[in-house]
PDB file of C-alpha atoms in Angstrom:
ATOM      1  CA  UNK A1065       4.801 -22.565  -3.273  1.00 35.00           C
ATOM      2  CA  UNK A1066       6.056 -18.994  -3.177  1.00 40.00           C
ATOM      3  CA  UNK A1067       4.629 -16.304  -5.418  1.00 42.00           C
ATOM      4  CA  UNK A1068       7.832 -16.195  -7.412  1.00 44.00           C
ATOM      5  CA  UNK A1069      11.487 -17.203  -7.258  1.00 45.00           C
ATOM      6  CA  UNK A1070      12.949 -14.965  -9.957  1.00 48.00           C
ATOM      7  CA  UNK A1071      15.794 -12.755  -8.745  1.00 46.00           C
ATOM      8  CA  UNK A1072      17.093  -9.618 -10.426  1.00 39.00           C
ATOM      9  CA  UNK A1073      20.815  -9.106 -10.772  1.00 38.00           C
ATOM     10  CA  UNK A1074      20.819  -5.796  -8.928  1.00 37.00           C
ATOM     11  CA  UNK A1075      21.225  -6.217  -5.194  1.00 35.00           C
ATOM     12  CA  UNK A1076      19.104  -4.078  -2.898  1.00 36.00           C
ATOM     13  CA  UNK A1077      19.648  -3.636   0.814  1.00 37.00           C
ATOM     14  CA  UNK A1078      17.213  -5.538   3.011  1.00 40.00           C
ATOM     15  CA  UNK A1079      15.774  -3.584   5.884  1.00 44.00           C
ATOM     16  CA  UNK A1080      13.747  -5.323   8.549  1.00 45.00           C
ATOM     17  CA  UNK A1081      10.969  -4.053  10.740  1.00 56.00           C
ATOM     18  CA  UNK A1082      11.491  -0.965  12.819  1.00 58.00           C
ATOM     19  CA  UNK A1083      13.575  -1.769  15.887  1.00 59.00           C
ATOM     20  CA  UNK A1084      15.000  -4.993  14.413  1.00 60.00           C
ATOM     21  CA  UNK A1085      18.735  -5.498  13.963  1.00 64.00           C
ATOM     22  CA  UNK A1086      20.067  -7.357  10.934  1.00 66.00           C
ATOM     23  CA  UNK A1087      20.612 -10.492  13.064  1.00 72.00           C
ATOM     24  CA  UNK A1088      17.099 -10.200  14.524  1.00 68.00           C
ATOM     25  CA  UNK A1089      15.634 -10.047  11.037  1.00 67.00           C
ATOM     26  CA  UNK A1090      17.643 -13.089   9.946  1.00 72.00           C
ATOM     27  CA  UNK A1091      16.292 -15.097  12.901  1.00 72.00           C
ATOM     28  CA  UNK A1092      12.793 -13.792  12.240  1.00 68.00           C
ATOM     29  CA  UNK A1093      12.894 -14.950   8.636  1.00 72.00           C
ATOM     30  CA  UNK A1094      14.076 -18.406   9.718  1.00 73.00           C
ATOM     31  CA  UNK A1095      11.364 -18.570  12.379  1.00 71.00           C
ATOM     32  CA  UNK A1096       8.488 -17.963   9.970  1.00 69.00           C
ATOM     33  CA  UNK A1097       9.908 -19.607   6.849  1.00 71.00           C
ATOM     34  CA  UNK A1098      10.692 -16.453   4.866  1.00 78.00           C
ATOM     35  CA  UNK A1099      12.599 -15.963   1.602  1.00 83.00           C
ATOM     36  CA  UNK A1100      13.649 -12.763  -0.150  1.00 86.00           C
ATOM     37  CA  UNK A1101      13.312 -11.986  -3.860  1.00 90.00           C
ATOM     38  CA  UNK A1102      14.602  -8.966  -5.794  1.00 93.00           C
ATOM     39  CA  UNK A1103      12.837  -7.307  -8.730  1.00 94.00           C
ATOM     40  CA  UNK A1104      13.646  -4.615 -11.264  1.00 94.00           C
ATOM     41  CA  UNK A1105      11.303  -1.712 -12.069  1.00 93.00           C
ATOM     42  CA  UNK A1106       8.427  -2.871 -14.272  1.00 91.00           C
ATOM     43  CA  UNK A1107       9.048  -6.556 -13.607  1.00 93.00           C
ATOM     44  CA  UNK A1108       6.060  -8.774 -12.920  1.00 90.00           C
ATOM     45  CA  UNK A1109       6.290 -10.153  -9.385  1.00 88.00           C
ATOM     46  CA  UNK A1110       3.323 -12.494  -9.229  1.00 82.00           C
ATOM     47  CA  UNK A1111      -0.272 -13.004 -10.274  1.00 78.00           C
ATOM     48  CA  UNK A1112      -3.021 -13.905  -7.854  1.00 71.00           C
ATOM     49  CA  UNK A1113      -6.450 -15.168  -8.847  1.00 57.00           C
ATOM     50  CA  UNK A1114      -7.166 -17.927  -6.326  1.00 52.00           C
ATOM     51  CA  UNK A1115      -9.527 -17.882  -3.374  1.00 41.00           C
ATOM     52  CA  UNK A1116      -6.739 -18.067  -0.820  1.00 48.00           C
ATOM     53  CA  UNK A1117      -3.093 -17.152  -0.505  1.00 52.00           C
ATOM     54  CA  UNK A1118      -0.508 -19.231   1.360  1.00 64.00           C
ATOM     55  CA  UNK A1119       2.098 -16.490   1.704  1.00 71.00           C
ATOM     56  CA  UNK A1120       2.285 -12.905   2.898  1.00 78.00           C
ATOM     57  CA  UNK A1121       4.576 -10.528   1.030  1.00 83.00           C
ATOM     58  CA  UNK A1122       6.409  -7.751   2.906  1.00 83.00           C
ATOM     59  CA  UNK A1123       7.821  -4.865   0.845  1.00 87.00           C
ATOM     60  CA  UNK A1124      11.234  -4.404   2.462  1.00 84.00           C
ATOM     61  CA  UNK A1125      12.591  -1.931  -0.101  1.00 88.00           C
ATOM     62  CA  UNK A1126      11.083   0.056  -2.988  1.00 91.00           C
ATOM     63  CA  UNK A1127       7.447  -0.085  -4.054  1.00 90.00           C
ATOM     64  CA  UNK A1128       5.019  -2.235  -6.042  1.00 90.00           C
ATOM     65  CA  UNK A1129       1.646  -1.678  -7.658  1.00 84.00           C
ATOM     66  CA  UNK A1130      -1.284  -4.040  -8.025  1.00 82.00           C
ATOM     67  CA  UNK A1131      -3.533  -4.169 -11.085  1.00 80.00           C
ATOM     68  CA  UNK A1132      -6.985  -5.505 -10.185  1.00 75.00           C
ATOM     69  CA  UNK A1133      -8.883  -6.822 -13.209  1.00 76.00           C
ATOM     70  CA  UNK A1134     -12.595  -7.667 -13.229  1.00 70.00           C
ATOM     71  CA  UNK A1135     -14.257 -10.594 -15.010  1.00 69.00           C
ATOM     72  CA  UNK A1136     -14.607  -8.565 -18.241  1.00 71.00           C
ATOM     73  CA  UNK A1137     -10.870  -7.864 -18.350  1.00 74.00           C
ATOM     74  CA  UNK A1138     -11.138  -4.202 -17.318  1.00 73.00           C
ATOM     75  CA  UNK A1139      -8.497  -2.854 -14.926  1.00 71.00           C
ATOM     76  CA  UNK A1140     -10.543  -1.342 -12.091  1.00 65.00           C
ATOM     77  CA  UNK A1141      -7.809  -0.486  -9.580  1.00 67.00           C
ATOM     78  CA  UNK A1142      -4.107   0.285  -9.661  1.00 70.00           C
ATOM     79  CA  UNK A1143      -3.066   0.503  -6.006  1.00 76.00           C
ATOM     80  CA  UNK A1144       0.483   1.237  -4.873  1.00 81.00           C
ATOM     81  CA  UNK A1145       2.152  -0.536  -1.930  1.00 83.00           C
ATOM     82  CA  UNK A1146       5.345   0.964  -0.502  1.00 83.00           C
ATOM     83  CA  UNK A1147       8.185  -0.040   1.789  1.00 83.00           C
ATOM     84  CA  UNK A1148       6.790  -1.393   5.053  1.00 78.00           C
ATOM     85  CA  UNK A1149       3.493  -2.516   3.500  1.00 80.00           C
ATOM     86  CA  UNK A1150       2.326  -6.113   3.354  1.00 79.00           C
ATOM     87  CA  UNK A1151       0.348  -7.902   0.652  1.00 79.00           C
ATOM     88  CA  UNK A1152      -1.954 -10.819   1.392  1.00 68.00           C
ATOM     89  CA  UNK A1153      -5.564 -11.538   2.290  1.00 55.00           C
ATOM     90  CA  UNK A1154      -5.561  -8.955   5.107  1.00 50.00           C
ATOM     91  CA  UNK A1155      -3.446  -6.443   3.196  1.00 52.00           C
ATOM     92  CA  UNK A1156      -4.740  -6.156  -0.340  1.00 50.00           C
ATOM     93  CA  UNK A1157      -6.443  -9.310  -1.578  1.00 52.00           C
ATOM     94  CA  UNK A1158      -9.804 -10.840  -0.838  1.00 53.00           C
ATOM     95  CA  UNK A1159     -11.653 -13.825  -2.379  1.00 48.00           C
ATOM     96  CA  UNK A1160     -13.838 -11.680  -4.666  1.00 56.00           C
ATOM     97  CA  UNK A1161     -13.188 -13.227  -8.077  1.00 59.00           C
ATOM     98  CA  UNK A1162     -10.898 -10.427  -9.265  1.00 67.00           C
ATOM     99  CA  UNK A1163      -7.562 -11.146 -10.888  1.00 74.00           C
ATOM    100  CA  UNK A1164      -4.580  -9.373  -9.290  1.00 78.00           C
ATOM    101  CA  UNK A1165      -1.175  -8.868 -10.889  1.00 84.00           C
ATOM    102  CA  UNK A1166       1.650  -7.321  -8.886  1.00 87.00           C
ATOM    103  CA  UNK A1167       4.448  -5.366 -10.604  1.00 90.00           C
ATOM    104  CA  UNK A1168       7.563  -3.610  -9.328  1.00 92.00           C
ATOM    105  CA  UNK A1169       6.919   0.145  -9.415  1.00 91.00           C
ATOM    106  CA  UNK A1170      10.606   0.665  -8.649  1.00 92.00           C
ATOM    107  CA  UNK A1171      13.552  -1.631  -8.030  1.00 93.00           C
ATOM    108  CA  UNK A1172      12.446  -3.488  -4.929  1.00 92.00           C
ATOM    109  CA  UNK A1173      12.949  -6.400  -2.582  1.00 90.00           C
ATOM    110  CA  UNK A1174      10.078  -8.486  -1.291  1.00 89.00           C
ATOM    111  CA  UNK A1175      10.156 -10.877   1.658  1.00 84.00           C
ATOM    112  CA  UNK A1176       7.678 -13.767   1.408  1.00 84.00           C
ATOM    113  CA  UNK A1177       6.461 -15.257   4.697  1.00 79.00           C
ATOM    114  CA  UNK A1178       4.808 -18.664   4.985  1.00 75.00           C
ATOM    115  CA  UNK A1179       1.304 -17.945   6.332  1.00 71.00           C
ATOM    116  CA  UNK A1180       1.010 -21.508   7.645  1.00 71.00           C
ATOM    117  CA  UNK A1181       3.972 -21.034   9.961  1.00 71.00           C
ATOM    118  CA  UNK A1182       2.433 -17.820  11.246  1.00 67.00           C
ATOM    119  CA  UNK A1183      -0.676 -19.757  12.253  1.00 62.00           C
ATOM    120  CA  UNK A1184       1.425 -22.528  13.803  1.00 65.00           C
ATOM    121  CA  UNK A1185       4.249 -20.697  15.623  1.00 61.00           C
ATOM    122  CA  UNK A1186       7.466 -22.289  16.751  1.00 60.00           C
ATOM    123  CA  UNK A1187       7.266 -24.354  19.950  1.00 61.00           C
ATOM    124  CA  UNK A1188       9.041 -21.787  22.098  1.00 55.00           C
ATOM    125  CA  UNK A1189       7.212 -18.824  20.513  1.00 56.00           C
ATOM    126  CA  UNK A1190      10.497 -16.910  20.150  1.00 64.00           C
ATOM    127  CA  UNK A1191      10.523 -13.167  20.606  1.00 66.00           C
ATOM    128  CA  UNK A1192      11.160 -12.647  16.888  1.00 65.00           C
ATOM    129  CA  UNK A1193       7.976 -14.495  16.038  1.00 69.00           C
ATOM    130  CA  UNK A1194       6.051 -12.543  18.673  1.00 71.00           C
ATOM    131  CA  UNK A1195       7.466  -9.263  17.405  1.00 69.00           C
ATOM    132  CA  UNK A1196       6.543 -10.210  13.846  1.00 69.00           C
ATOM    133  CA  UNK A1197       2.940 -10.915  14.824  1.00 71.00           C
ATOM    134  CA  UNK A1198       2.761  -7.559  16.608  1.00 72.00           C
ATOM    135  CA  UNK A1199       4.028  -5.847  13.452  1.00 69.00           C
ATOM    136  CA  UNK A1200       1.643  -7.888  11.337  1.00 70.00           C
ATOM    137  CA  UNK A1201      -1.425  -6.730  13.244  1.00 71.00           C
ATOM    138  CA  UNK A1202      -0.176  -3.151  13.393  1.00 72.00           C
ATOM    139  CA  UNK A1203       0.184  -3.020   9.606  1.00 70.00           C
ATOM    140  CA  UNK A1204      -3.206  -4.743   9.210  1.00 69.00           C
ATOM    141  CA  UNK A1205      -4.806  -2.113  11.431  1.00 69.00           C
ATOM    142  CA  UNK A1206      -3.288   0.726   9.407  1.00 69.00           C
ATOM    143  CA  UNK A1207      -4.358  -0.873   6.144  1.00 68.00           C
ATOM    144  CA  UNK A1208      -7.930  -1.463   7.340  1.00 65.00           C
ATOM    145  CA  UNK A1209      -8.149   2.121   8.629  1.00 70.00           C
ATOM    146  CA  UNK A1210      -7.025   3.374   5.211  1.00 71.00           C
ATOM    147  CA  UNK A1211      -9.695   1.282   3.525  1.00 68.00           C
ATOM    148  CA  UNK A1212     -12.333   2.617   5.899  1.00 69.00           C
ATOM    149  CA  UNK A1213     -11.259   6.167   5.054  1.00 76.00           C
ATOM    150  CA  UNK A1214     -11.528   5.407   1.348  1.00 73.00           C
ATOM    151  CA  UNK A1215     -15.030   3.970   1.734  1.00 70.00           C
ATOM    152  CA  UNK A1216     -16.116   7.079   3.615  1.00 77.00           C
ATOM    153  CA  UNK A1217     -14.700   9.327   0.885  1.00 78.00           C
ATOM    154  CA  UNK A1218     -16.493   7.373  -1.820  1.00 74.00           C
ATOM    155  CA  UNK A1219     -19.760   8.056   0.026  1.00 79.00           C
ATOM    156  CA  UNK A1220     -19.610  11.677  -1.151  1.00 86.00           C
ATOM    157  CA  UNK A1221     -21.424  12.384  -4.418  1.00 88.00           C
ATOM    158  CA  UNK A1222     -19.142  14.874  -6.160  1.00 92.00           C
ATOM    159  CA  UNK A1223     -15.414  14.925  -6.841  1.00 93.00           C
ATOM    160  CA  UNK A1224     -15.184  18.277  -5.035  1.00 93.00           C
ATOM    161  CA  UNK A1225     -16.687  16.746  -1.892  1.00 91.00           C
ATOM    162  CA  UNK A1226     -14.382  13.718  -2.061  1.00 91.00           C
ATOM    163  CA  UNK A1227     -11.298  15.833  -2.666  1.00 92.00           C
ATOM    164  CA  UNK A1228     -12.165  18.338   0.065  1.00 91.00           C
ATOM    165  CA  UNK A1229     -12.773  15.551   2.581  1.00 89.00           C
ATOM    166  CA  UNK A1230      -9.489  13.872   1.657  1.00 91.00           C
ATOM    167  CA  UNK A1231      -7.478  17.080   2.039  1.00 92.00           C
ATOM    168  CA  UNK A1232      -9.187  17.919   5.340  1.00 91.00           C
ATOM    169  CA  UNK A1233      -8.258  14.489   6.682  1.00 87.00           C
ATOM    170  CA  UNK A1234      -4.639  14.866   5.570  1.00 90.00           C
ATOM    171  CA  UNK A1235      -4.564  18.270   7.250  1.00 91.00           C
ATOM    172  CA  UNK A1236      -5.964  16.724  10.435  1.00 88.00           C
ATOM    173  CA  UNK A1237      -3.383  13.921  10.398  1.00 84.00           C
ATOM    174  CA  UNK A1238      -0.512  16.360   9.915  1.00 89.00           C
ATOM    175  CA  UNK A1239      -2.004  18.831  12.450  1.00 91.00           C
ATOM    176  CA  UNK A1240      -1.383  21.640   9.993  1.00 93.00           C
ATOM    177  CA  UNK A1241      -3.081  23.425   7.093  1.00 93.00           C
ATOM    178  CA  UNK A1242       0.172  22.966   5.169  1.00 94.00           C
ATOM    179  CA  UNK A1243       1.076  19.341   4.480  1.00 94.00           C
ATOM    180  CA  UNK A1244       2.320  16.723   2.009  1.00 94.00           C
ATOM    181  CA  UNK A1245       0.007  14.017   0.755  1.00 92.00           C
ATOM    182  CA  UNK A1246       1.444  10.458   0.519  1.00 86.00           C
ATOM    183  CA  UNK A1247       0.676   9.947  -3.182  1.00 86.00           C
ATOM    184  CA  UNK A1248       1.039  11.556  -6.586  1.00 89.00           C
ATOM    185  CA  UNK A1249      -1.929  13.186  -8.322  1.00 89.00           C
ATOM    186  CA  UNK A1250      -2.184  10.191 -10.650  1.00 87.00           C
ATOM    187  CA  UNK A1251      -2.368   7.876  -7.624  1.00 85.00           C
ATOM    188  CA  UNK A1252      -4.851  10.222  -5.931  1.00 89.00           C
ATOM    189  CA  UNK A1253      -7.105  10.129  -8.994  1.00 89.00           C
ATOM    190  CA  UNK A1254      -7.120   6.328  -8.844  1.00 82.00           C
ATOM    191  CA  UNK A1255      -7.727   6.457  -5.084  1.00 83.00           C
ATOM    192  CA  UNK A1256     -10.802   8.655  -5.598  1.00 87.00           C
ATOM    193  CA  UNK A1257     -12.017   6.604  -8.595  1.00 83.00           C
ATOM    194  CA  UNK A1258     -11.730   9.434 -11.090  1.00 88.00           C
ATOM    195  CA  UNK A1259      -9.430  10.202 -14.017  1.00 89.00           C
ATOM    196  CA  UNK A1260      -6.296  12.313 -13.840  1.00 91.00           C
ATOM    197  CA  UNK A1261      -7.651  15.120 -16.034  1.00 94.00           C
ATOM    198  CA  UNK A1262     -10.844  15.508 -13.956  1.00 94.00           C
ATOM    199  CA  UNK A1263      -8.789  15.693 -10.768  1.00 94.00           C
ATOM    200  CA  UNK A1264      -6.427  18.257 -12.319  1.00 94.00           C
ATOM    201  CA  UNK A1265      -9.380  20.440 -13.387  1.00 95.00           C
ATOM    202  CA  UNK A1266     -10.945  20.312  -9.911  1.00 95.00           C
ATOM    203  CA  UNK A1267      -7.672  21.118  -8.175  1.00 95.00           C
ATOM    204  CA  UNK A1268      -7.055  24.025 -10.560  1.00 95.00           C
ATOM    205  CA  UNK A1269     -10.567  25.349  -9.941  1.00 95.00           C
ATOM    206  CA  UNK A1270     -10.189  25.103  -6.160  1.00 95.00           C
ATOM    207  CA  UNK A1271      -6.877  26.949  -6.439  1.00 94.00           C
ATOM    208  CA  UNK A1272      -8.376  29.722  -8.598  1.00 94.00           C
ATOM    209  CA  UNK A1273     -11.158  30.139  -6.024  1.00 94.00           C
ATOM    210  CA  UNK A1274      -8.536  30.690  -3.341  1.00 93.00           C
ATOM    211  CA  UNK A1275      -9.491  27.566  -1.412  1.00 94.00           C
ATOM    212  CA  UNK A1276      -6.180  25.713  -1.713  1.00 94.00           C
ATOM    213  CA  UNK A1277      -2.641  26.122  -2.933  1.00 94.00           C
ATOM    214  CA  UNK A1278      -0.511  23.203  -4.075  1.00 94.00           C
ATOM    215  CA  UNK A1279       2.661  22.159  -5.833  1.00 92.00           C
ATOM    216  CA  UNK A1280       3.361  18.500  -6.471  1.00 90.00           C
ATOM    217  CA  UNK A1281       2.462  16.602  -3.305  1.00 92.00           C
ATOM    218  CA  UNK A1282       2.466  19.685  -1.083  1.00 94.00           C
ATOM    219  CA  UNK A1283      -0.905  21.264  -0.276  1.00 96.00           C
ATOM    220  CA  UNK A1284      -2.114  24.189   1.778  1.00 94.00           C
ATOM    221  CA  UNK A1285      -5.730  24.746   2.741  1.00 93.00           C
ATOM    222  CA  UNK A1286      -6.506  28.463   2.500  1.00 91.00           C
ATOM    223  CA  UNK A1287     -10.274  28.412   2.961  1.00 77.00           C
ATOM    224  CA  UNK A1288     -12.401  25.694   4.521  1.00 70.00           C
ATOM    225  CA  UNK A1289     -15.218  24.285   2.409  1.00 65.00           C
TER     226      UNK A1289
END
């Protein structure tokens, strides 16, 4: 059973993986048993609270966010997944007893792939299936690397240390002291397991000390910690 079959009235353009033509993507979807659903901003896409998942969801347009709720009912994470991301056991869920609810952060389209057909490929192992698996592992690698980075950041004791390490890494990735971060300050606060006001205070303090300059998602490191 798919996560959901509800379709919004607004049509959004489907875009396949990088390097795929529209016809390639159509054959790919047929090869791995995929269906596409459309959702409006704020609409609930699906809820996941089982120990396994039989489908993998690919965000082909727009963005979604996942609310992770612990056994006491407290929301402990609010992670955003954007176009090109995948959701599934390797990409955002694990059998840890948490309850996950996925919502549309913006108008979006989601392609659901049958995980069983991925594990049992078509007899001829068509190039579309092979290309999909390559993309699958590439996205998994990126997602796991991002999780490793987050774990390393959370190893620091203070918010200043976490924030400084995060900005240094973004500077390294962009190969410049002037760069854009891939999330809003609200999302960054959630990423660093702090609240928005605490993050805003720390950023303002670092700016007043002449260590950084920033506006929106754009940052500039002026003085190394």
